[in-house]
PDB file of C-alpha atoms in Angstrom:
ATOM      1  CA  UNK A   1      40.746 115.633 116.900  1.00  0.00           C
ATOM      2  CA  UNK A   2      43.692 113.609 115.587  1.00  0.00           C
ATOM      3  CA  UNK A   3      44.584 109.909 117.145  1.00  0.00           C
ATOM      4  CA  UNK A   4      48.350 108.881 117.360  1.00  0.00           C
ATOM      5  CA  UNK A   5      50.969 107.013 119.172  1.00  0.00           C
ATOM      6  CA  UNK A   6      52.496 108.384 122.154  1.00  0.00           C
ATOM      7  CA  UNK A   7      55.707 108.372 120.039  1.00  0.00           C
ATOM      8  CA  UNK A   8      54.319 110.729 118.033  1.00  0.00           C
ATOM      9  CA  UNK A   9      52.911 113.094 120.178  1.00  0.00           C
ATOM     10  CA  UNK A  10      56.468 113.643 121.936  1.00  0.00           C
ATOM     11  CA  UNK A  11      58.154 113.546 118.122  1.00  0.00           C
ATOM     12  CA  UNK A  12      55.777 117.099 117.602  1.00  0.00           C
ATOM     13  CA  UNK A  13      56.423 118.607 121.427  1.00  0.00           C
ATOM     14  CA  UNK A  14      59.797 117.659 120.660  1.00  0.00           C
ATOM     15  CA  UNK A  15      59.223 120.050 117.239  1.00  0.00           C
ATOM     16  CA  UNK A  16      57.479 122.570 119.219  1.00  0.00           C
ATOM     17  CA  UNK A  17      59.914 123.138 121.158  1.00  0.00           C
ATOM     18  CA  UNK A  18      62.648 123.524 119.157  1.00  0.00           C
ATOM     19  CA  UNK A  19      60.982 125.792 117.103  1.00  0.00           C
ATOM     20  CA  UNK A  20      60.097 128.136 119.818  1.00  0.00           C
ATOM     21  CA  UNK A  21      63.049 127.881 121.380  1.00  0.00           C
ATOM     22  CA  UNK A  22      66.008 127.643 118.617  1.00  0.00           C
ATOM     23  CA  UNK A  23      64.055 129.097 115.339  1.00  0.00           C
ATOM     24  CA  UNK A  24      62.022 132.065 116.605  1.00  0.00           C
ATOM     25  CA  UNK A  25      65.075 133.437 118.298  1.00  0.00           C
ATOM     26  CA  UNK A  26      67.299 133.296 115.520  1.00  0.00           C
ATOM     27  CA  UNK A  27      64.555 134.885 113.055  1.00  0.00           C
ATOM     28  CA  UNK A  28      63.903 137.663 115.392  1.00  0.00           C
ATOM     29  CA  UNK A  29      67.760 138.302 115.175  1.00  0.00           C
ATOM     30  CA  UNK A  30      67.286 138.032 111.437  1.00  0.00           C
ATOM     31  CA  UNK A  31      64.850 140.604 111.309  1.00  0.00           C
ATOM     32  CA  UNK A  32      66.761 142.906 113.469  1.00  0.00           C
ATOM     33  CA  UNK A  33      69.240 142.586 111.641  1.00  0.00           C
ATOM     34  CA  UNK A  34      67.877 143.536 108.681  1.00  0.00           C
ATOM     35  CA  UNK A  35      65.984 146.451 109.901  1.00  0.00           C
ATOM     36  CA  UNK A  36      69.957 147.701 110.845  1.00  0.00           C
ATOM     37  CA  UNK A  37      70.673 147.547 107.295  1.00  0.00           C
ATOM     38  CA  UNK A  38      68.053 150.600 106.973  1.00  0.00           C
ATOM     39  CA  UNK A  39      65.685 151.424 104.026  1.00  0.00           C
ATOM     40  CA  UNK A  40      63.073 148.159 104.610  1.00  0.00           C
ATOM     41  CA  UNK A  41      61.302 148.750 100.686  1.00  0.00           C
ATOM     42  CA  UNK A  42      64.103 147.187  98.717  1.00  0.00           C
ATOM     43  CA  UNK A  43      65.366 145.053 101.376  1.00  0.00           C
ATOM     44  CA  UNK A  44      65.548 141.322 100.762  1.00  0.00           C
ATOM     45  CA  UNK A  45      66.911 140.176 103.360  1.00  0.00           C
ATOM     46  CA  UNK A  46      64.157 141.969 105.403  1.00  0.00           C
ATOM     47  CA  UNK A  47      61.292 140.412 103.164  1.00  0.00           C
ATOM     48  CA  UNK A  48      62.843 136.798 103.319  1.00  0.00           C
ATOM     49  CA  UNK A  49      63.087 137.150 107.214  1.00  0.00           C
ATOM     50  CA  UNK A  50      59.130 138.091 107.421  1.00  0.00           C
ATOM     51  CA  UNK A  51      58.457 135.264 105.106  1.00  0.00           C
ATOM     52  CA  UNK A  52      60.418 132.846 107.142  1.00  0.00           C
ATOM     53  CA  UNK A  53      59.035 134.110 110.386  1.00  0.00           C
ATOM     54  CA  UNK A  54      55.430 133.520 108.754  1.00  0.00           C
ATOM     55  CA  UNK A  55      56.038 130.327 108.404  1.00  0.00           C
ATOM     56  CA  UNK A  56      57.281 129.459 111.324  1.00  0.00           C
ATOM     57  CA  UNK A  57      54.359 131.334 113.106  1.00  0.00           C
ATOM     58  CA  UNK A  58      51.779 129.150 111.022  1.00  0.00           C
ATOM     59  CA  UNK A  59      53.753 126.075 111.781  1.00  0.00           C
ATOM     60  CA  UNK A  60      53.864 126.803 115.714  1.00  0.00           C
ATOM     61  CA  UNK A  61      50.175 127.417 115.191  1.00  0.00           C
ATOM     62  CA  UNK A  62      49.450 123.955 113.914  1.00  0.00           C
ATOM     63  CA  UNK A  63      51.371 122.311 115.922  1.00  0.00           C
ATOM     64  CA  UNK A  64      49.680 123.889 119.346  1.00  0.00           C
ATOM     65  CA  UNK A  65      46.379 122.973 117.848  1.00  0.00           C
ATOM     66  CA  UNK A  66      47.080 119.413 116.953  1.00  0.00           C
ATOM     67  CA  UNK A  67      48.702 119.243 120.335  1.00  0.00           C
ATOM     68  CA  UNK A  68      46.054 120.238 122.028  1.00  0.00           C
ATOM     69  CA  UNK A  69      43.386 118.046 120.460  1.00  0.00           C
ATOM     70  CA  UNK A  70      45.518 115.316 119.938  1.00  0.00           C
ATOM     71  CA  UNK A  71      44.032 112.113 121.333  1.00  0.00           C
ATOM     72  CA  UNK A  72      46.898 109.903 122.118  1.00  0.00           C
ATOM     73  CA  UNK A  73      46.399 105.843 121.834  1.00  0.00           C
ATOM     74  CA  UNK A  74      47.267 103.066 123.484  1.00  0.00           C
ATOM     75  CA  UNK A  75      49.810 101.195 121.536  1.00  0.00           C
ATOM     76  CA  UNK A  76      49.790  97.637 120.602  1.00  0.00           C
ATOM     77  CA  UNK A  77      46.764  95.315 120.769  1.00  0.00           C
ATOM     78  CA  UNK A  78      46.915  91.603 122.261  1.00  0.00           C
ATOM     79  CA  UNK A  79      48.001  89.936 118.838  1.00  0.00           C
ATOM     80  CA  UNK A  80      45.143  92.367 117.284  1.00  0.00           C
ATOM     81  CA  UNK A  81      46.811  95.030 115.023  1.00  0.00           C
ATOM     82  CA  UNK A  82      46.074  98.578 116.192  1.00  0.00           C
ATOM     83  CA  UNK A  83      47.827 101.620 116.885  1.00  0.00           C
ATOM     84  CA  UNK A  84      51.634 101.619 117.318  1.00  0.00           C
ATOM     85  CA  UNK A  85      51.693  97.516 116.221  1.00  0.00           C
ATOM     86  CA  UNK A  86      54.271  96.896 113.672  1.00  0.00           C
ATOM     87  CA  UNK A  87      53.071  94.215 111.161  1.00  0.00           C
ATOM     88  CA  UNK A  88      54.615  91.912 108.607  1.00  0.00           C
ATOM     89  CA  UNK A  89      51.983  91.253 105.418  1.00  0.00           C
ATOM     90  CA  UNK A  90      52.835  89.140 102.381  1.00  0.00           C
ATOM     91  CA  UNK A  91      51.079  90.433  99.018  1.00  0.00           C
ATOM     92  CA  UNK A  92      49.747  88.724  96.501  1.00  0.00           C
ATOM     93  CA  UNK A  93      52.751  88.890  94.545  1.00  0.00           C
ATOM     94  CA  UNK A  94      54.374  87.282  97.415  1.00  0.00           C
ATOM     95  CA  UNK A  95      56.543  90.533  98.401  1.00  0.00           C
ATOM     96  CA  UNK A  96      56.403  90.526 102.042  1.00  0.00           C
ATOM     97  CA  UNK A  97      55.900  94.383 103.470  1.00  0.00           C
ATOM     98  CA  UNK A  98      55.777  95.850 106.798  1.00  0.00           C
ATOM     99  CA  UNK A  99      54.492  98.318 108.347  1.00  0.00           C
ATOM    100  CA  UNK A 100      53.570 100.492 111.340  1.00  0.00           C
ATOM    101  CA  UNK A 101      49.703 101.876 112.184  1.00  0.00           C
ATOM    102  CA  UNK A 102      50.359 105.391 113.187  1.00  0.00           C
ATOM    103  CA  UNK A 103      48.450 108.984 112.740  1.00  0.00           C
ATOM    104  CA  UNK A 104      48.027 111.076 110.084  1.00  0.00           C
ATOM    105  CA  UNK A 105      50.406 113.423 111.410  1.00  0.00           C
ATOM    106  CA  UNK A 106      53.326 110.590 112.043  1.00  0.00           C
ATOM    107  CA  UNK A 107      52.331 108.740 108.439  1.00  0.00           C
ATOM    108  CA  UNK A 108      55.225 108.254 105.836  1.00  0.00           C
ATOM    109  CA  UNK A 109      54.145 105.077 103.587  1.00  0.00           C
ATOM    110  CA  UNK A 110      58.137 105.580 102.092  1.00  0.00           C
ATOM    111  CA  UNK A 111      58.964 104.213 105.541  1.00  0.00           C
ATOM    112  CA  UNK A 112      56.370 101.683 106.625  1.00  0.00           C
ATOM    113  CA  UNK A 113      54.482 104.206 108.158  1.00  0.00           C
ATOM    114  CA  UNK A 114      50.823 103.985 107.524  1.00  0.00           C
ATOM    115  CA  UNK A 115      47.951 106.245 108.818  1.00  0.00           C
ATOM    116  CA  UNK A 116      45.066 104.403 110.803  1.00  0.00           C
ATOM    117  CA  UNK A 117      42.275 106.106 108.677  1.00  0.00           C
ATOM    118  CA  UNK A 118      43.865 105.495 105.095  1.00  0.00           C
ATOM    119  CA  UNK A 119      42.618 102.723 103.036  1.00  0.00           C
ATOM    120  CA  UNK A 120      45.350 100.710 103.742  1.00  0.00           C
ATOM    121  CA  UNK A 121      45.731 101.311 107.650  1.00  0.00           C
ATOM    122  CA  UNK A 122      42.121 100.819 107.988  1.00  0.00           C
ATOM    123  CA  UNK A 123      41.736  97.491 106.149  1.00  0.00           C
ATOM    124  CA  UNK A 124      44.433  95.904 108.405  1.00  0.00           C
ATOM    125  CA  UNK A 125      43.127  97.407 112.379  1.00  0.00           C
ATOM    126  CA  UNK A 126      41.883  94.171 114.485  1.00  0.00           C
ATOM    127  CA  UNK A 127      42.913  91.465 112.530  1.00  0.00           C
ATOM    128  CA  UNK A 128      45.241  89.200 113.992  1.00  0.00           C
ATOM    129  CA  UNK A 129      48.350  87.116 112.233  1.00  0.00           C
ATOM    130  CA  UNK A 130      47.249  84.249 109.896  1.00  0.00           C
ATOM    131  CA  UNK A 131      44.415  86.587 108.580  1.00  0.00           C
ATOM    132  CA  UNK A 132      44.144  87.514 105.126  1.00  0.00           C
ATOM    133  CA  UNK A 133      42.346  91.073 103.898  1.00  0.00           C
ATOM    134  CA  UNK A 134      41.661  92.214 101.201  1.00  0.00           C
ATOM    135  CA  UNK A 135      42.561  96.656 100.835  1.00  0.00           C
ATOM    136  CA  UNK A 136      40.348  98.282  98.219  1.00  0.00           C
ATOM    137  CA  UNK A 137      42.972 100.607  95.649  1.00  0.00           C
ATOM    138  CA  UNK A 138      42.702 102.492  93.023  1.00  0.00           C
ATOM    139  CA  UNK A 139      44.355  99.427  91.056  1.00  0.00           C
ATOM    140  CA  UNK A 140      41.702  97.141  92.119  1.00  0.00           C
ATOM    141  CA  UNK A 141      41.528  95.401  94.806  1.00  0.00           C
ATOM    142  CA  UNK A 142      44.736  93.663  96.972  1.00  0.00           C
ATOM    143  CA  UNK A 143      44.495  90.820  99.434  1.00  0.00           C
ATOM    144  CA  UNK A 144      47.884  90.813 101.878  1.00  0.00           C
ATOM    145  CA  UNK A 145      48.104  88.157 105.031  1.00  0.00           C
ATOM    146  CA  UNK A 146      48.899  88.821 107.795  1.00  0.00           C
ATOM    147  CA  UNK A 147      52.351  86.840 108.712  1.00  0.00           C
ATOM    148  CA  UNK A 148      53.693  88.842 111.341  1.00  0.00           C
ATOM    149  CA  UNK A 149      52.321  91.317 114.638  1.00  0.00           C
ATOM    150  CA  UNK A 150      55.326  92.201 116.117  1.00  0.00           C
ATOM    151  CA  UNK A 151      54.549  95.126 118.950  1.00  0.00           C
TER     152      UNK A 151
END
């Protein structure tokens, strides 16, 4: 089972849908067009269409199955960080950072985006702005405060 926002749950239906709709149509006329062309042993286009439809098959898989287990959370917290809440920290370097708690599946640290269960995520869930934590890294240990909770 997989916990995430309610934004991310409609950002993979949203996925799902497209694929099954727009992608496996337009590989199936891949592949039939490629089995036109005739002798299917030497025929690239034929084995690239399989691979993509693979894929795509695998992907649709996943996506069903997280889908289906997914266990979508409340957003937002009462001044308490938790799933959803966009936060504002201030490192020890004084850099100030923000992020978003979110689910593995809707994590991208390049964009703010942290997962609930990594190190990071995890240090910050119920604190509340003024509080400082310290985030066990690789590099050692980090203490951020909190100076924002924004949603």
């Amino acid at each position: 089972m997989s916990k995430m926002t309610p934004q991310g749950y409609e950002r993979l239906q949203q996925e799902l849908q497209r694929l099954e709709q727009k992608e496996r149509p337009a590989i199936a006329r891949l592949l039939r067009d490629a089995i036109a062309q005739g002798d299917l042993s030497e025929n690239a286009a034929y084995e690239d269409a399989k691979q993509r439809q693979a894929a795509l098959e695998t992907r649709i898989a996943e996506l069903k199955d997280t889908l289906r287990t997914a266990q979508v959370e409340k957003t937002g917290g009462n001044g308490r960080i938790k799933m959803g809440t966009t936060f504002a920290v201030k490192g020890e370097d004084g850099t100030t950072r923000t992020f978003t708690l979110t689910g593995r599946e809707e994590a991208n640290p390049s964009t703010g985006k942290i997962s609930y269960d990594s190190p990071l995520g995890a240090a910050f869930i119920d604190h509340t702005a003024g509080e400082s934590v310290v985030v066990e890294t690789p590099a050692g240990s980090k203490t951020y405060i909190i100076i924002d909770i924004t949603g």
